[in-house]
């Protein structure tokens, strides 16, 4: 076979093993992996480099209005360019339904904006803010059938929060239709109550955001979400897990055979609540929900990744500029309660984990591939085309120089945020060549992609494995209520 592209002499890591071989690419797909292949007209010599799947970032906010009504700083061009420079070749951002909006209109709007701008492939999760019968039984069902096979719901934020009754309604539909339900688990009333007390006594600085979003608020809501999921025997994925207490309940539930999956992010490995205690309002740059916590929680997150309690590592890129359009809507007078929540990280997600996880021996290269690509594909219905290096999959590949040393500074990055919370951090290893469906999109620190080159990928219903010793327990509610559908026919 004549290939369009060959990558030769590299050290390949898949989700399962590491070996030296050549890769042949034809029509955007991996067509051959063999010890020695003849060079194609376009040939990349990867001697001394590590060849890994391009990352999938399944949690990013791009060109999206937040629950607080703030527009992200990155559109689908700057967001995907930044992702590509950091070795990511697929993103799944959110199409956010706010109250009063129809789901089909929301999806059409995001699709239209992404189409002409994205430089790498993408899908969408739906953010569901209104659990009305019409939304659930008609529009959501149609969205899932059309390839939006995951949705996120919130247990906090005034504009987005669902109560437990509504969560059960959503779980029933997600379970029946085979969608993955992502949950932002923090106890709304606990946060609200602490915040009111803090503000009333003049404690308005960014550091009080971390006080209001206590780790117990996350632990309690995670436990509650898991209980509801167990009640209906429906798979859930807890996003941006930060607290030891949450990780402990997730681990315990999984050991019981529950269909509970979980994600964490760079900010919970590399930042702490002390970062919010910076001069003036600088701490707002580190303000996200849940907040970064402490060294004990950081260790718990590493442990969670190592033992499989946490299966996906995403950026939760939520880019808000450090001005009145983003973090500081009231300028110097902005309180912690008014700051846009979220930190940027789409470009640094993989380099941070490569440097601090792989090269420092905390995780193996294969685990890196699982956490950054393969498990995302499995969790969100992309396994048939993305997330690994194997014949037949899309040729989405990142070629890493494992020795390249860099000092992180925002001016080297490609997002539109204006700062990075990781400024000054020294890391080793960087993806020097990035390939999307067989086309080189980044090489020699240059972009080689055109806006609109990224394709929308409709996703299948996810079939994630639990890898637990126990089989899922039969649910009495599911049985007695006659619940039928994908969640109750063996899918995890
Ligand atoms: O603080 C965060 N994580 N902001 C982004 C919105 C969300 O809840 O993921
Ligand atoms: Zn969230
Ligand atoms: Zn988020």
CSV table of C-alpha atoms in Angstrom, one decimal, residues 125-490:
chain,number,residue,atom,x,y,z
A,125,UNK,CA,-21.9,17.8,25.3
A,126,UNK,CA,-25.2,19.4,26.1
A,127,UNK,CA,-25.5,21.5,29.3
A,128,UNK,CA,-29.1,21.0,30.5
A,129,UNK,CA,-30.5,23.7,32.7
A,130,UNK,CA,-34.2,23.0,32.5
A,131,UNK,CA,-35.5,19.5,33.2
A,132,UNK,CA,-39.0,20.0,31.8
A,133,UNK,CA,-40.9,17.1,30.3
A,134,UNK,CA,-40.6,18.6,26.8
A,135,UNK,CA,-36.9,19.0,27.1
A,136,UNK,CA,-36.4,15.6,28.6
A,137,UNK,CA,-38.8,13.4,26.7
A,138,UNK,CA,-38.5,15.0,23.3
A,139,UNK,CA,-35.6,17.3,22.7
A,140,UNK,CA,-33.0,15.5,24.8
A,141,UNK,CA,-33.9,12.2,23.3
A,142,UNK,CA,-33.5,13.6,19.8
A,143,UNK,CA,-30.1,15.2,20.7
A,144,UNK,CA,-28.8,11.9,21.9
A,145,UNK,CA,-30.0,10.1,18.8
A,146,UNK,CA,-28.2,12.8,16.8
A,147,UNK,CA,-24.9,12.1,18.4
A,148,UNK,CA,-24.8,14.3,21.4
A,149,UNK,CA,-24.5,11.3,23.7
A,150,UNK,CA,-23.6,13.0,26.9
A,151,UNK,CA,-25.0,15.9,29.0
A,152,UNK,CA,-23.9,17.9,32.0
A,153,UNK,CA,-26.1,18.9,34.9
A,154,UNK,CA,-25.3,21.1,37.9
A,155,UNK,CA,-26.1,20.7,41.5
A,156,UNK,CA,-25.0,24.3,42.2
A,157,UNK,CA,-25.1,27.7,40.5
A,158,UNK,CA,-28.4,29.7,40.8
A,159,UNK,CA,-29.0,29.7,37.0
A,160,UNK,CA,-28.3,26.0,36.4
A,161,UNK,CA,-29.0,24.0,39.5
A,162,UNK,CA,-31.3,20.9,39.4
A,163,UNK,CA,-32.8,19.5,42.6
A,164,UNK,CA,-32.7,15.8,43.4
A,165,UNK,CA,-36.1,15.2,42.0
A,166,UNK,CA,-35.0,16.7,38.7
A,167,UNK,CA,-31.7,14.8,38.8
A,168,UNK,CA,-33.7,11.6,39.0
A,169,UNK,CA,-35.8,12.6,36.0
A,170,UNK,CA,-32.7,13.3,34.0
A,171,UNK,CA,-31.0,10.1,35.1
A,172,UNK,CA,-34.0,8.1,34.0
A,173,UNK,CA,-33.8,9.5,30.4
A,174,UNK,CA,-30.0,9.3,30.2
A,175,UNK,CA,-30.1,5.7,31.4
A,176,UNK,CA,-32.9,4.7,29.0
A,177,UNK,CA,-31.3,6.4,25.9
A,178,UNK,CA,-27.7,5.4,26.7
A,179,UNK,CA,-26.2,8.9,27.3
A,180,UNK,CA,-23.4,9.6,29.8
A,181,UNK,CA,-24.6,11.9,32.5
A,182,UNK,CA,-21.9,14.3,33.7
A,183,UNK,CA,-22.5,15.9,37.1
A,184,UNK,CA,-21.1,19.0,38.7
A,185,UNK,CA,-21.4,18.0,42.3
A,186,UNK,CA,-21.3,20.7,45.0
A,187,UNK,CA,-23.9,21.4,47.7
A,188,UNK,CA,-25.5,24.6,46.6
A,189,UNK,CA,-27.0,25.6,50.0
A,190,UNK,CA,-23.7,25.0,51.9
A,191,UNK,CA,-21.8,27.2,49.5
A,192,UNK,CA,-24.6,29.9,49.6
A,193,UNK,CA,-24.8,29.8,53.4
A,194,UNK,CA,-21.0,30.2,53.9
A,195,UNK,CA,-20.7,32.8,51.2
A,196,UNK,CA,-23.5,34.9,52.7
A,197,UNK,CA,-21.8,34.9,56.1
A,198,UNK,CA,-18.4,35.8,54.6
A,199,UNK,CA,-19.7,38.6,52.5
A,200,UNK,CA,-21.7,40.0,55.5
A,201,UNK,CA,-18.5,40.3,57.5
A,202,UNK,CA,-16.6,42.0,54.6
A,203,UNK,CA,-14.6,39.0,53.6
A,204,UNK,CA,-14.8,39.5,49.8
A,205,UNK,CA,-11.3,38.6,48.6
A,206,UNK,CA,-10.7,35.8,46.0
A,207,UNK,CA,-9.3,33.4,48.7
A,208,UNK,CA,-12.8,33.3,50.3
A,209,UNK,CA,-14.1,31.5,47.2
A,210,UNK,CA,-12.2,28.4,48.4
A,211,UNK,CA,-13.6,28.8,51.9
A,212,UNK,CA,-17.2,29.0,50.6
A,213,UNK,CA,-16.7,26.0,48.3
A,214,UNK,CA,-15.7,23.8,51.2
A,215,UNK,CA,-14.5,20.2,50.5
A,216,UNK,CA,-17.4,18.9,52.5
A,217,UNK,CA,-19.8,20.6,50.0
A,218,UNK,CA,-18.2,18.6,47.3
A,219,UNK,CA,-18.0,15.4,49.3
A,220,UNK,CA,-21.7,15.6,50.3
A,221,UNK,CA,-23.0,16.3,46.8
A,222,UNK,CA,-20.8,13.6,45.2
A,223,UNK,CA,-22.1,11.1,47.7
A,224,UNK,CA,-25.7,12.2,47.0
A,225,UNK,CA,-25.2,12.0,43.2
A,226,UNK,CA,-23.8,8.6,43.6
A,227,UNK,CA,-26.7,7.5,45.7
A,228,UNK,CA,-29.2,8.7,43.1
A,229,UNK,CA,-27.2,6.9,40.4
A,230,UNK,CA,-27.2,3.7,42.4
A,231,UNK,CA,-30.9,4.0,43.1
A,232,UNK,CA,-31.7,4.0,39.4
A,233,UNK,CA,-28.6,2.0,38.4
A,234,UNK,CA,-27.7,4.6,35.8
A,235,UNK,CA,-24.0,5.5,34.8
A,236,UNK,CA,-22.8,8.9,35.9
A,237,UNK,CA,-19.5,10.7,35.5
A,238,UNK,CA,-18.5,13.2,38.2
A,239,UNK,CA,-16.6,16.0,36.7
A,240,UNK,CA,-13.7,18.1,38.0
A,241,UNK,CA,-13.3,16.1,41.2
A,242,UNK,CA,-11.0,17.8,43.7
A,243,UNK,CA,-11.7,16.7,47.2
A,244,UNK,CA,-10.3,13.6,49.0
A,245,UNK,CA,-13.8,13.0,50.4
A,246,UNK,CA,-15.3,12.9,47.0
A,247,UNK,CA,-12.6,10.5,45.7
A,248,UNK,CA,-13.1,8.2,48.7
A,249,UNK,CA,-16.9,7.9,48.0
A,250,UNK,CA,-16.3,7.3,44.3
A,251,UNK,CA,-13.8,4.6,45.1
A,252,UNK,CA,-16.1,2.9,47.5
A,253,UNK,CA,-19.1,3.1,45.1
A,254,UNK,CA,-17.0,1.6,42.3
A,255,UNK,CA,-15.9,-1.2,44.6
A,256,UNK,CA,-19.6,-2.0,45.1
A,257,UNK,CA,-19.9,-2.4,41.3
A,258,UNK,CA,-21.7,1.0,40.8
A,259,UNK,CA,-21.5,2.6,37.4
A,260,UNK,CA,-19.7,5.7,38.7
A,261,UNK,CA,-17.0,7.3,36.7
A,262,UNK,CA,-14.9,10.4,37.5
A,263,UNK,CA,-12.7,13.1,36.1
A,264,UNK,CA,-10.1,15.4,37.5
A,265,UNK,CA,-8.1,18.2,36.0
A,266,UNK,CA,-4.6,19.9,36.1
A,267,UNK,CA,-5.8,22.6,38.6
A,268,UNK,CA,-6.3,19.9,41.2
A,269,UNK,CA,-2.8,18.5,40.8
A,270,UNK,CA,-0.8,21.7,40.4
A,271,UNK,CA,-2.6,24.5,42.2
A,272,UNK,CA,-3.8,24.9,45.8
A,273,UNK,CA,-6.2,27.2,47.7
A,274,UNK,CA,-3.1,29.3,48.7
A,275,UNK,CA,-2.8,30.4,45.1
A,276,UNK,CA,-6.1,32.3,45.5
A,277,UNK,CA,-4.5,34.3,48.4
A,278,UNK,CA,-2.4,36.5,46.1
A,279,UNK,CA,-1.9,40.3,46.1
A,280,UNK,CA,-5.0,42.3,45.4
A,281,UNK,CA,-7.4,40.5,43.1
A,282,UNK,CA,-4.7,38.3,41.4
A,283,UNK,CA,-6.1,35.3,43.2
A,284,UNK,CA,-9.1,35.5,40.8
A,285,UNK,CA,-6.9,33.9,38.2
A,286,UNK,CA,-7.0,30.7,40.2
A,287,UNK,CA,-10.7,30.8,41.0
A,288,UNK,CA,-12.6,27.8,39.8
A,289,UNK,CA,-15.3,25.5,41.1
A,290,UNK,CA,-14.5,23.3,42.9
A,291,UNK,CA,-11.5,25.3,44.0
A,292,UNK,CA,-7.9,24.0,44.1
A,293,UNK,CA,-7.4,22.5,47.6
A,294,UNK,CA,-4.3,21.4,49.5
A,295,UNK,CA,-1.3,19.0,49.1
A,296,UNK,CA,-3.3,16.2,50.7
A,297,UNK,CA,-6.0,16.5,48.1
A,298,UNK,CA,-3.4,16.8,45.3
A,299,UNK,CA,-2.0,13.4,46.5
A,300,UNK,CA,-5.5,11.9,46.6
A,301,UNK,CA,-6.0,13.0,43.0
A,302,UNK,CA,-2.7,11.4,41.9
A,303,UNK,CA,-3.7,8.2,43.8
A,304,UNK,CA,-7.2,8.3,42.2
A,305,UNK,CA,-5.6,8.4,38.7
A,306,UNK,CA,-3.1,5.7,39.6
A,307,UNK,CA,-5.7,3.2,40.9
A,308,UNK,CA,-8.4,4.0,38.3
A,309,UNK,CA,-10.9,5.7,40.6
A,310,UNK,CA,-10.4,8.8,38.4
A,311,UNK,CA,-10.6,7.7,34.7
A,312,UNK,CA,-10.3,10.8,32.7
A,313,UNK,CA,-8.0,13.8,32.9
A,314,UNK,CA,-9.5,16.9,31.2
A,315,UNK,CA,-8.7,20.6,31.3
A,316,UNK,CA,-12.0,22.1,32.3
A,317,UNK,CA,-10.6,25.0,30.2
A,318,UNK,CA,-12.9,27.9,31.3
A,319,UNK,CA,-11.1,31.0,29.9
A,320,UNK,CA,-12.1,34.3,31.4
A,321,UNK,CA,-9.9,37.4,31.0
A,322,UNK,CA,-8.6,39.3,34.0
A,323,UNK,CA,-10.8,42.3,33.3
A,324,UNK,CA,-14.4,43.5,33.4
A,325,UNK,CA,-15.3,41.1,30.5
A,326,UNK,CA,-14.4,38.1,32.6
A,327,UNK,CA,-13.0,37.6,36.1
A,328,UNK,CA,-13.7,41.1,37.3
A,329,UNK,CA,-17.2,42.3,36.2
A,330,UNK,CA,-17.1,45.1,38.9
A,331,UNK,CA,-13.4,45.9,38.5
A,332,UNK,CA,-11.6,46.4,41.8
A,333,UNK,CA,-14.9,46.1,43.7
A,334,UNK,CA,-15.6,42.5,42.5
A,335,UNK,CA,-16.2,40.1,45.3
A,336,UNK,CA,-15.3,36.4,45.2
A,337,UNK,CA,-19.0,35.6,44.6
A,338,UNK,CA,-19.0,37.7,41.4
A,339,UNK,CA,-15.8,36.5,39.8
A,340,UNK,CA,-16.2,34.2,36.7
A,341,UNK,CA,-15.4,30.7,37.8
A,342,UNK,CA,-12.9,28.7,35.8
A,343,UNK,CA,-9.2,28.5,34.8
A,344,UNK,CA,-7.6,28.1,31.4
A,345,UNK,CA,-5.6,24.9,30.7
A,346,UNK,CA,-6.4,23.4,27.3
A,347,UNK,CA,-2.8,23.8,26.0
A,348,UNK,CA,-1.0,22.8,29.1
A,349,UNK,CA,-3.1,19.8,30.2
A,350,UNK,CA,-1.0,17.3,28.5
A,351,UNK,CA,2.5,18.8,28.9
A,352,UNK,CA,1.9,19.2,32.7
A,353,UNK,CA,0.8,15.6,33.0
A,354,UNK,CA,3.6,14.4,30.8
A,355,UNK,CA,6.3,16.2,32.8
A,356,UNK,CA,5.0,15.7,36.3
A,357,UNK,CA,3.2,12.4,35.9
A,358,UNK,CA,5.1,10.4,33.3
A,359,UNK,CA,8.7,11.7,33.6
A,360,UNK,CA,8.5,11.9,37.4
A,361,UNK,CA,7.4,8.2,37.5
A,362,UNK,CA,3.9,8.8,39.0
A,363,UNK,CA,2.1,7.2,36.0
A,364,UNK,CA,3.3,5.0,33.2
A,365,UNK,CA,3.2,6.3,29.5
A,366,UNK,CA,0.4,3.8,28.9
A,367,UNK,CA,-1.6,5.3,31.8
A,368,UNK,CA,-0.9,8.7,30.3
A,369,UNK,CA,-2.5,7.6,27.0
A,370,UNK,CA,-5.5,6.1,28.8
A,371,UNK,CA,-6.1,9.2,31.0
A,372,UNK,CA,-5.6,11.7,28.2
A,373,UNK,CA,-7.2,10.0,25.2
A,374,UNK,CA,-8.4,6.4,25.3
A,375,UNK,CA,-10.7,6.6,28.3
A,376,UNK,CA,-12.3,9.8,27.0
A,377,UNK,CA,-13.1,7.9,23.8
A,378,UNK,CA,-14.6,5.1,25.7
A,379,UNK,CA,-16.5,7.3,28.1
A,380,UNK,CA,-18.0,9.4,25.3
A,381,UNK,CA,-18.7,7.2,22.4
A,382,UNK,CA,-15.6,7.9,20.2
A,383,UNK,CA,-13.9,4.5,20.6
A,384,UNK,CA,-14.7,3.5,17.1
A,385,UNK,CA,-12.5,6.3,15.6
A,386,UNK,CA,-10.3,8.0,18.2
A,387,UNK,CA,-8.3,7.7,21.4
A,388,UNK,CA,-5.5,5.2,20.6
A,389,UNK,CA,-2.9,4.2,18.0
A,390,UNK,CA,-4.3,1.2,16.2
A,391,UNK,CA,-5.0,0.2,12.6
A,392,UNK,CA,-8.3,1.6,11.4
A,393,UNK,CA,-8.5,4.5,13.9
A,394,UNK,CA,-8.2,8.1,12.8
A,395,UNK,CA,-4.5,9.2,12.5
A,396,UNK,CA,-4.7,11.6,15.4
A,397,UNK,CA,-1.2,11.6,16.7
A,398,UNK,CA,1.1,13.8,18.9
A,399,UNK,CA,4.8,13.3,18.6
A,400,UNK,CA,6.6,14.4,21.7
A,401,UNK,CA,10.2,15.5,22.3
A,402,UNK,CA,10.6,14.0,25.8
A,403,UNK,CA,13.6,16.2,26.6
A,404,UNK,CA,12.4,19.6,25.6
A,405,UNK,CA,12.5,21.9,28.6
A,406,UNK,CA,10.2,24.9,28.8
A,407,UNK,CA,9.4,27.5,31.4
A,408,UNK,CA,5.7,28.2,31.1
A,409,UNK,CA,4.7,31.7,30.1
A,410,UNK,CA,1.4,32.9,28.8
A,411,UNK,CA,2.9,34.7,25.8
A,412,UNK,CA,4.1,31.3,24.4
A,413,UNK,CA,0.5,29.9,24.5
A,414,UNK,CA,-2.2,30.3,21.9
A,415,UNK,CA,-5.3,31.0,23.9
A,416,UNK,CA,-7.0,34.4,24.3
A,417,UNK,CA,-7.1,34.6,28.1
A,418,UNK,CA,-4.1,36.9,28.8
A,419,UNK,CA,-2.5,34.9,31.6
A,420,UNK,CA,-1.9,31.3,32.8
A,421,UNK,CA,-2.2,30.1,36.4
A,422,UNK,CA,1.0,28.0,35.7
A,423,UNK,CA,3.2,31.0,34.8
A,424,UNK,CA,6.9,30.3,35.6
A,425,UNK,CA,6.5,26.6,36.1
A,426,UNK,CA,9.3,24.5,34.6
A,427,UNK,CA,8.3,21.4,32.7
A,428,UNK,CA,10.0,18.8,30.5
A,429,UNK,CA,8.5,17.3,27.4
A,430,UNK,CA,6.4,18.9,24.7
A,431,UNK,CA,4.4,17.7,21.6
A,432,UNK,CA,6.4,19.0,18.7
A,433,UNK,CA,4.4,17.6,15.9
A,434,UNK,CA,0.6,17.2,16.0
A,435,UNK,CA,-1.4,15.4,13.4
A,436,UNK,CA,-5.2,15.4,13.0
A,437,UNK,CA,-6.7,12.8,10.7
A,438,UNK,CA,-3.4,12.4,8.9
A,439,UNK,CA,-2.8,16.1,8.4
A,440,UNK,CA,0.0,17.9,10.2
A,441,UNK,CA,-1.6,20.7,12.1
A,442,UNK,CA,1.3,21.8,14.3
A,443,UNK,CA,5.0,21.5,13.5
A,444,UNK,CA,8.1,23.5,14.4
A,445,UNK,CA,6.0,25.7,16.6
A,446,UNK,CA,3.9,26.7,13.5
A,447,UNK,CA,0.2,26.2,12.8
A,448,UNK,CA,-0.4,24.4,9.5
A,449,UNK,CA,-4.2,24.2,9.8
A,450,UNK,CA,-7.0,26.2,8.3
A,451,UNK,CA,-10.0,27.4,10.3
A,452,UNK,CA,-12.9,25.0,9.6
A,453,UNK,CA,-10.6,22.0,9.0
A,454,UNK,CA,-11.8,20.3,12.2
A,455,UNK,CA,-14.8,18.1,11.7
A,456,UNK,CA,-17.9,17.7,13.9
A,457,UNK,CA,-17.9,14.1,15.1
A,458,UNK,CA,-21.4,12.7,16.1
A,459,UNK,CA,-20.8,10.3,18.9
A,460,UNK,CA,-22.1,6.8,19.7
A,461,UNK,CA,-23.7,5.8,23.0
A,462,UNK,CA,-20.8,5.2,25.4
A,463,UNK,CA,-20.0,1.7,26.7
A,464,UNK,CA,-17.5,2.3,29.4
A,465,UNK,CA,-16.0,-0.7,31.3
A,466,UNK,CA,-15.9,-0.5,35.0
A,467,UNK,CA,-13.0,-2.9,35.6
A,468,UNK,CA,-14.5,-3.6,39.0
A,469,UNK,CA,-14.3,-6.9,40.8
A,470,UNK,CA,-18.1,-6.9,41.3
A,471,UNK,CA,-20.8,-6.9,38.7
A,472,UNK,CA,-23.3,-4.0,39.0
A,473,UNK,CA,-25.9,-4.8,41.6
A,474,UNK,CA,-29.5,-5.2,40.4
A,475,UNK,CA,-31.5,-2.1,41.4
A,476,UNK,CA,-34.8,-2.7,43.1
A,477,UNK,CA,-36.1,0.7,41.9
A,478,UNK,CA,-35.1,0.0,38.3
A,479,UNK,CA,-36.8,-3.4,38.6
A,480,UNK,CA,-40.0,-2.3,40.3
A,481,UNK,CA,-40.5,0.8,38.2
A,482,UNK,CA,-40.1,-1.2,35.1
A,483,UNK,CA,-37.2,1.0,33.8
A,484,UNK,CA,-36.1,-0.2,30.5
A,485,UNK,CA,-33.3,0.9,28.2
A,486,UNK,CA,-29.5,0.8,27.7
A,487,UNK,CA,-28.5,1.4,31.3
A,488,UNK,CA,-30.5,-1.7,32.4
A,489,UNK,CA,-29.3,-4.0,29.7
A,490,UNK,CA,-25.7,-4.4,30.8
